[in-house]
Tab-separated table of C-alpha atoms in Angstrom:
chain	number	residue	atom	x	y	z
A	433	MET	CA	66.542	131.840	105.601
A	434	ASN	CA	62.953	131.302	106.828
A	435	PHE	CA	60.714	133.344	104.655
A	436	TYR	CA	56.914	133.393	104.737
A	437	ASP	CA	54.132	135.547	103.255
A	438	LEU	CA	52.545	135.720	106.703
A	439	VAL	CA	53.653	135.056	110.284
A	440	VAL	CA	50.877	134.740	112.875
A	441	VAL	CA	51.798	135.172	116.517
A	442	GLY	CA	49.418	133.079	118.727
A	443	GLY	CA	47.621	129.878	118.156
A	444	GLY	CA	44.240	130.581	119.664
A	445	PRO	CA	40.965	131.049	117.692
A	446	ALA	CA	42.076	134.428	116.307
A	447	GLY	CA	45.400	133.022	115.095
A	448	SER	CA	44.026	129.798	113.913
A	449	SER	CA	41.362	131.546	111.901
A	450	THR	CA	43.880	133.775	110.317
A	451	ALA	CA	46.120	131.032	109.409
A	452	TYR	CA	43.273	128.927	108.081
A	453	CYS	CA	41.906	131.621	105.817
A	454	ALA	CA	45.326	132.749	104.607
A	455	SER	CA	46.422	129.290	103.679
A	456	GLN	CA	43.135	128.714	101.776
A	457	LYS	CA	44.000	131.762	99.661
A	458	GLY	CA	47.515	130.385	98.888
A	459	LEU	CA	49.674	132.300	101.386
A	460	LYS	CA	52.676	130.634	102.978
A	461	VAL	CA	51.926	130.920	106.629
A	462	LEU	CA	53.691	130.170	109.881
A	463	VAL	CA	51.936	130.172	113.247
A	464	LEU	CA	54.096	130.756	116.371
A	465	GLU	CA	52.542	129.221	119.590
A	466	LYS	CA	54.425	129.726	122.869
A	467	LYS	CA	53.006	126.710	124.446
A	468	LYS	CA	52.774	122.956	123.400
A	469	VAL	CA	49.273	122.231	122.010
A	470	PRO	CA	46.823	121.175	123.344
A	471	ARG	CA	47.334	123.629	126.248
A	472	PHE	CA	45.101	124.597	129.149
A	473	LYS	CA	43.321	127.924	128.539
A	474	LEU	CA	41.247	129.916	130.935
A	475	CYS	CA	37.866	130.695	129.455
A	476	ALA	CA	34.275	130.008	130.317
A	477	GLY	CA	34.014	128.220	127.031
A	478	CYS	CA	30.661	129.542	125.824
A	479	ILE	CA	30.298	130.270	122.058
A	480	SER	CA	27.266	131.732	120.536
A	481	LYS	CA	25.546	129.869	117.620
A	482	ARG	CA	26.273	132.736	115.275
A	483	ILE	CA	29.872	131.580	115.158
A	484	SER	CA	28.918	128.431	113.195
A	485	SER	CA	29.340	129.935	109.690
A	486	TYR	CA	32.974	130.922	110.553
A	487	LEU	CA	34.242	127.463	111.680
A	488	PRO	CA	35.537	124.622	109.697
A	489	ALA	CA	33.467	121.501	109.304
A	490	GLY	CA	33.721	118.963	112.125
A	491	TRP	CA	33.869	121.438	115.026
A	492	GLU	CA	30.404	120.213	116.300
A	493	LYS	CA	32.035	116.958	117.644
A	494	LEU	CA	33.791	119.200	120.343
A	495	VAL	CA	30.588	120.432	121.853
A	496	LEU	CA	30.123	119.507	125.550
A	497	ASN	CA	26.791	121.074	126.045
A	498	ARG	CA	24.158	122.460	123.694
A	499	ILE	CA	22.464	125.467	125.288
A	500	SER	CA	18.816	125.991	124.711
A	501	SER	CA	17.713	127.761	127.822
A	502	GLY	CA	18.852	130.778	129.774
A	503	VAL	CA	18.414	131.817	133.361
A	504	LEU	CA	18.898	135.554	134.287
A	505	GLY	CA	19.421	136.077	137.924
A	506	TYR	CA	19.377	139.301	139.995
A	507	ALA	CA	21.611	139.706	142.987
A	508	GLY	CA	21.949	136.024	143.469
A	509	ASN	CA	18.445	135.709	144.667
A	510	GLU	CA	15.778	136.274	142.024
A	511	SER	CA	15.978	134.295	138.827
A	512	LEU	CA	13.959	133.875	135.579
A	513	GLU	CA	14.390	130.940	133.198
A	514	ILE	CA	13.295	131.473	129.606
A	515	PRO	CA	13.645	128.457	127.228
A	516	ALA	CA	14.686	129.139	123.649
A	517	GLU	CA	13.195	127.505	120.617
A	518	GLU	CA	16.648	126.256	119.387
A	519	ASP	CA	20.166	126.003	120.447
A	520	ILE	CA	21.504	129.480	121.068
A	521	ALA	CA	25.082	128.636	122.154
A	522	TYR	CA	27.470	125.765	122.842
A	523	ILE	CA	29.944	124.967	125.582
A	524	ILE	CA	33.369	123.754	124.504
A	525	ASP	CA	36.691	122.942	126.079
A	526	ARG	CA	39.156	125.494	125.010
A	527	SER	CA	42.207	123.201	124.922
A	528	GLU	CA	40.394	120.809	122.569
A	529	PHE	CA	38.687	123.620	120.532
A	530	ASP	CA	41.988	125.490	119.949
A	531	ALA	CA	43.840	122.347	119.003
A	532	PHE	CA	41.110	121.455	116.521
A	533	LEU	CA	41.318	124.888	114.796
A	534	LEU	CA	45.119	124.615	114.624
A	535	ASP	CA	44.816	121.136	113.032
A	536	LYS	CA	42.475	122.540	110.358
A	537	ALA	CA	44.831	125.394	109.686
A	538	GLN	CA	47.729	122.908	109.167
A	539	GLU	CA	45.581	120.791	106.863
A	540	THR	CA	45.156	123.756	104.578
A	541	GLY	CA	49.007	124.310	104.510
A	542	ALA	CA	49.861	126.421	107.456
A	543	HIS	CA	53.102	125.601	109.375
A	544	LEU	CA	52.941	125.496	113.208
A	545	LEU	CA	55.872	126.036	115.473
A	546	GLN	CA	55.125	125.119	119.094
A	547	GLU	CA	56.777	126.336	122.333
A	548	CYS	CA	58.084	129.313	120.382
A	549	GLU	CA	57.921	132.601	122.051
A	550	PHE	CA	57.781	135.873	120.047
A	551	LEU	CA	60.449	138.289	121.214
A	552	HIS	CA	60.512	141.295	119.030
A	553	LEU	CA	60.366	142.529	115.424
A	554	GLU	CA	61.976	145.095	113.216
A	555	LYS	CA	61.430	146.143	109.602
A	556	GLU	CA	64.064	145.220	107.072
A	557	GLY	CA	63.388	146.682	103.673
A	558	GLU	CA	60.018	145.469	102.683
A	559	ARG	CA	59.875	142.578	105.136
A	560	TYR	CA	59.710	142.105	108.822
A	561	ARG	CA	62.354	140.396	110.758
A	562	ILE	CA	60.802	138.413	113.543
A	563	SER	CA	62.903	137.211	116.496
A	564	THR	CA	61.753	134.340	118.496
A	565	SER	CA	63.063	131.893	121.091
A	566	LYS	CA	63.618	129.456	118.253
A	567	GLY	CA	65.281	131.685	115.795
A	568	VAL	CA	64.633	134.415	113.312
A	569	PHE	CA	61.934	134.442	110.574
A	570	TYR	CA	60.923	136.915	107.815
A	571	ALA	CA	57.570	137.748	106.626
A	572	ASP	CA	55.808	140.228	104.319
A	573	TYR	CA	52.959	140.496	106.824
A	574	LEU	CA	52.543	139.952	110.568
A	575	VAL	CA	49.324	139.259	112.459
A	576	GLY	CA	49.328	139.572	116.244
A	577	ALA	CA	46.826	137.066	117.617
A	578	ASP	CA	48.589	136.790	120.991
A	579	GLY	CA	45.873	137.766	123.363
A	580	PHE	CA	45.542	140.139	126.294
A	581	TYR	CA	49.278	140.400	126.904
A	582	SER	CA	50.062	140.787	123.176
A	583	LYS	CA	53.757	141.515	122.637
A	584	VAL	CA	53.007	142.494	119.116
A	585	ALA	CA	50.457	145.176	120.257
A	586	THR	CA	52.967	146.396	122.726
A	587	SER	CA	55.683	146.609	120.094
A	588	LEU	CA	53.430	148.989	118.188
A	589	GLY	CA	52.956	151.257	121.225
A	590	TYR	CA	49.468	150.064	122.294
A	591	ARG	CA	48.431	149.751	125.975
A	592	LYS	CA	45.388	148.094	127.447
A	593	ASN	CA	43.123	150.331	129.438
A	594	LYS	CA	39.710	148.642	129.345
A	595	PHE	CA	39.222	145.161	130.654
A	596	PHE	CA	37.176	142.853	132.809
A	597	LYS	CA	38.867	140.976	135.614
A	598	ALA	CA	37.439	137.417	135.890
A	599	LEU	CA	37.595	134.621	138.480
A	600	GLU	CA	36.348	131.072	137.946
A	601	PHE	CA	36.227	127.767	139.735
A	602	PHE	CA	34.954	124.316	138.756
A	603	THR	CA	32.905	121.867	140.746
A	604	ASP	CA	31.161	118.529	140.008
A	605	GLY	CA	27.614	118.607	138.642
A	606	GLU	CA	25.632	118.828	135.547
A	607	LEU	CA	23.456	121.578	134.180
A	608	SER	CA	22.911	120.026	130.774
A	609	HIS	CA	21.412	122.528	128.401
A	610	LYS	CA	21.117	125.751	130.452
A	611	VAL	CA	23.329	128.713	131.530
A	612	LEU	CA	22.803	131.211	134.256
A	613	ILE	CA	23.891	134.825	134.188
A	614	ASP	CA	23.490	136.926	137.315
A	615	ILE	CA	23.460	140.701	137.366
A	616	GLY	CA	23.211	142.930	140.465
A	617	ILE	CA	26.194	141.150	141.963
A	618	VAL	CA	28.824	143.891	141.061
A	619	LYS	CA	28.312	147.334	139.566
A	620	ARG	CA	29.736	146.832	136.123
A	621	GLY	CA	29.910	143.034	135.510
A	622	TYR	CA	28.167	139.791	136.040
A	623	ALA	CA	28.431	136.307	137.502
A	624	TRP	CA	27.739	133.109	135.745
A	625	ILE	CA	27.148	129.319	136.285
A	626	PHE	CA	27.760	127.440	133.078
A	627	PRO	CA	27.785	123.563	132.456
A	628	LYS	CA	31.068	122.063	131.297
A	629	GLY	CA	30.328	118.458	130.528
A	630	SER	CA	30.285	116.600	133.772
A	631	LYS	CA	31.512	119.841	135.657
A	632	ILE	CA	30.024	123.228	136.404
A	633	SER	CA	31.921	126.532	135.935
A	634	VAL	CA	31.133	129.269	138.511
A	635	GLY	CA	32.609	132.620	137.895
A	636	ILE	CA	32.446	136.374	138.142
A	637	ALA	CA	33.725	139.305	136.029
A	638	CYS	CA	33.716	142.979	136.441
A	639	THR	CA	35.563	146.105	135.346
A	640	GLY	CA	35.597	147.932	138.763
A	641	ASN	CA	37.883	147.737	141.727
A	642	TYR	CA	36.231	144.986	143.610
A	643	ASP	CA	37.485	142.240	145.936
A	644	LEU	CA	36.500	139.633	143.468
A	645	THR	CA	37.610	136.782	145.486
A	646	LYS	CA	35.219	137.734	148.287
A	647	ALA	CA	32.427	138.526	145.638
A	648	LEU	CA	32.805	135.120	144.119
A	649	LYS	CA	32.695	133.489	147.455
A	650	ASP	CA	29.569	135.253	148.497
A	651	TYR	CA	27.883	134.665	145.167
A	652	ALA	CA	28.782	130.987	145.229
A	653	GLU	CA	27.292	130.514	148.723
A	654	LYS	CA	24.146	132.290	147.597
A	655	ARG	CA	23.754	129.799	144.801
A	656	GLY	CA	24.494	126.852	146.955
A	657	PHE	CA	28.048	126.079	146.263
A	658	LYS	CA	29.889	125.676	149.555
A	659	ASN	CA	33.202	124.073	148.638
A	660	ILE	CA	35.238	126.391	146.437
A	661	THR	CA	38.307	124.545	145.164
A	662	LYS	CA	41.096	126.180	143.037
A	663	VAL	CA	40.230	129.649	141.686
A	664	TYR	CA	41.520	130.731	138.329
A	665	GLY	CA	41.821	134.340	137.195
A	666	TRP	CA	42.371	136.197	133.949
A	667	TYR	CA	41.735	139.383	132.077
A	668	ILE	CA	39.227	140.085	129.221
A	669	PRO	CA	39.875	143.154	127.166
A	670	TYR	CA	36.943	144.967	125.497
A	671	ALA	CA	36.221	147.845	123.061
A	672	GLU	CA	33.150	149.982	123.298
A	673	SER	CA	34.245	152.572	120.662
A	674	SER	CA	36.398	152.524	117.409
A	675	ARG	CA	39.075	154.353	119.492
A	676	ASP	CA	39.459	151.343	121.790
A	677	VAL	CA	40.291	149.030	118.956
A	678	PHE	CA	43.914	148.192	118.201
A	679	TYR	CA	43.903	147.756	114.482
A	680	GLY	CA	47.776	147.502	113.803
A	681	LYS	CA	49.956	149.571	111.525
A	682	GLU	CA	51.004	149.261	107.914
A	683	ARG	CA	51.508	145.517	107.288
A	684	ILE	CA	50.958	144.453	110.863
A	685	LEU	CA	47.437	143.699	111.978
A	686	LEU	CA	45.894	142.717	115.308
A	687	THR	CA	43.071	140.311	115.839
A	688	GLY	CA	40.942	138.979	118.748
A	689	ASP	CA	41.910	139.971	122.271
A	690	ALA	CA	45.269	141.433	120.999
A	691	GLY	CA	43.102	144.105	119.225
A	692	ASN	CA	40.610	144.406	122.034
A	693	LEU	CA	38.042	142.851	119.827
A	694	THR	CA	35.718	141.448	122.520
A	695	ASP	CA	32.146	142.106	123.577
A	696	PRO	CA	31.859	144.796	126.289
A	697	LEU	CA	28.528	143.480	127.522
A	698	LEU	CA	29.345	139.827	128.573
A	699	GLY	CA	33.020	139.487	127.358
A	700	GLU	CA	32.335	137.098	124.410
A	701	GLY	CA	35.638	136.953	122.534
A	702	ILE	CA	35.800	133.717	120.499
A	703	TYR	CA	33.124	134.802	117.955
A	704	TYR	CA	34.941	138.126	117.364
A	705	ALA	CA	38.417	136.442	117.340
A	706	VAL	CA	37.461	134.195	114.466
A	707	TRP	CA	35.604	136.841	112.637
A	708	SER	CA	38.564	139.200	112.779
A	709	GLY	CA	41.004	136.645	111.628
A	710	LYS	CA	39.017	136.257	108.417
A	711	VAL	CA	38.755	139.976	107.955
A	712	ALA	CA	42.578	140.302	108.506
A	713	VAL	CA	43.254	137.944	105.616
A	714	ASP	CA	40.652	139.823	103.432
A	715	ALA	CA	42.522	142.978	104.190
A	716	ILE	CA	45.877	141.663	103.295
A	717	THR	CA	44.929	139.971	100.037
A	718	SER	CA	42.652	142.809	98.807
A	719	SER	CA	45.133	145.641	99.794
A	720	PRO	CA	48.656	144.187	99.905
A	721	SER	CA	50.484	147.503	100.066
A	722	ASN	CA	48.646	148.912	103.138
A	723	PRO	CA	46.392	146.347	104.750
A	724	ALA	CA	46.046	148.225	108.056
A	725	GLU	CA	43.973	150.919	106.568
A	726	ASN	CA	41.886	148.361	104.629
A	727	TYR	CA	41.527	146.300	107.820
A	728	LYS	CA	40.083	149.299	109.609
A	729	THR	CA	37.465	149.681	106.755
A	730	LEU	CA	36.573	145.968	106.616
A	731	LEU	CA	36.205	145.730	110.373
A	732	LYS	CA	33.445	148.378	110.484
A	733	ASP	CA	30.568	145.944	110.843
A	734	LEU	CA	32.354	144.087	113.656
A	735	VAL	CA	33.263	147.279	115.498
A	736	SER	CA	29.695	148.616	115.086
A	737	GLU	CA	28.635	145.591	117.004
A	738	LEU	CA	31.040	146.263	119.754
A	739	VAL	CA	29.970	149.948	119.909
A	740	TYR	CA	26.265	149.083	120.291
A	741	ALA	CA	27.008	146.332	122.764
A	742	GLY	CA	28.893	149.070	124.663
A	743	LYS	CA	25.859	151.300	124.646
A	744	ILE	CA	23.677	148.459	126.034
A	745	ALA	CA	26.397	147.626	128.662
A	746	ARG	CA	26.665	151.144	129.962
A	747	LEU	CA	22.841	151.449	130.418
A	748	GLY	CA	22.330	147.898	131.609
A	749	TYR	CA	25.104	147.818	134.158
A	750	ARG	CA	24.227	151.257	135.585
A	751	PHE	CA	20.551	150.400	135.911
A	752	GLN	CA	20.662	146.574	136.608
A	753	LYS	CA	17.211	146.321	138.096
A	754	VAL	CA	15.680	147.841	134.969
A	755	ALA	CA	17.610	145.582	132.822
A	756	TYR	CA	16.325	142.562	134.758
A	757	ARG	CA	12.798	143.831	134.501
A	758	MET	CA	13.160	144.212	130.722
A	759	ALA	CA	14.386	140.671	130.456
A	760	LYS	CA	11.311	139.505	132.108
A	761	LYS	CA	9.259	141.385	129.539
A	762	GLY	CA	10.823	139.806	126.489
A	763	ALA	CA	14.258	141.288	126.210
A	764	LEU	CA	15.993	138.060	126.938
A	765	LYS	CA	14.281	136.238	124.010
A	766	THR	CA	15.362	139.105	121.646
A	767	TYR	CA	18.865	138.583	122.972
A	768	TYR	CA	18.577	134.974	121.914
A	769	ARG	CA	18.065	136.139	118.394
A	770	LEU	CA	21.381	137.973	118.689
A	771	LEU	CA	23.191	134.829	119.719
A	772	THR	CA	21.804	132.885	116.649
A	773	GLY	CA	22.735	135.767	114.391
A	774	ASP	CA	19.216	136.835	113.500
A	775	VAL	CA	19.565	140.391	114.806
A	776	SER	CA	22.489	142.712	115.485
A	777	TYR	CA	23.437	144.673	118.614
A	778	ARG	CA	22.415	147.811	116.680
A	779	GLU	CA	18.923	146.473	116.224
A	780	LEU	CA	18.777	145.222	119.797
A	781	TYR	CA	19.823	148.647	121.130
A	782	ARG	CA	17.464	150.647	118.880
A	783	GLY	CA	14.506	148.318	119.423
A	784	GLY	CA	14.891	148.393	123.145
A	785	LEU	CA	15.817	151.889	123.919
A	786	LEU	CA	12.255	153.266	124.406
A	787	ASP	CA	11.356	150.338	126.650
A	788	PHE	CA	14.411	150.810	128.578
A	789	PHE	CA	13.634	154.496	129.438
A	790	LYS	CA	10.043	153.606	130.228
A	791	GLY	CA	11.326	151.050	132.688
A	792	LEU	CA	13.839	153.626	134.023
A	793	ILE	CA	10.947	156.022	134.708
A	794	TYR	CA	8.844	153.291	136.304
A	795	ASN	CA	11.709	152.092	138.448
A	796	TYR	CA	12.809	155.485	139.868
A	797	LEU	CA	9.714	157.573	139.804
A	798	TRP	CA	6.789	155.231	140.435
A	799	ARG	CA	8.334	152.454	142.642
């Protein structure tokens, strides 16, 4: 029979990170990926610089654009560009990036089974019986890294209730080293224009009930993009409190989007996916009898970041004009320090709260 210490469902950044770290610690690991790798993956493809310490050596060769300047826009009209003093983020192609991480996991000893769909699981004694489209496997531990539509999370009774809806299209052009984020387009969300090598990604994401197709079209026209080609859509889950996080149960853990471990401010997920994969392995190896409880404890720093990002998101999206004015007065440069890992969301929130309320008073009482 096919016995493993750990079966990982999903071969994206969360799953690859889990498999890589687990194999390094001597676990026998199997990754189940439902598609053939490399595969197309919907994603804006922007990763913050702070992810660097979590990635295997050699990932830099995958960078399409090094981001060293940000443009914050308001309502598709006003805009403010503030250069950074160093790279703050990188643009990657997800198909290449994910394939690279899977290759690294295999180099450390993990096994990969492609075009294999997870069907269901059941507990048999001290092991899990995992049924797939390519047979049955047994494991002491299971990590669900299977994204927004996680079957592993569903099998544990979890249901998504907080998420961004996102639309994106690509067009020819080059932005080189800068990204543009526009607020004031939708009530709780943002639009973006990102470089993608020799292409440009134009998109919009929000949590409300908007006609996003029309919103994207109107925004693109405001920013000078007349010919919208094929539009892609997907969902981005997020957590803004510990109650929103799907940790898992007993010896089944959830990482990345499967666990809602995504930034509620701008929807950054890859950083938290890779981070949570490492933490999941630490939870298993340091508390083998009940890793789920240990995982919850070890994830406190990560979840704290999401909680404070949520606090900023609730204020910033409700009072978007104030947020834009704060960015002009220096908040955007402070945000750059978050992207490089020099400050936390907690520090960002506490340091900017007084200025935010000053701006709120100015905007609504003295305008």
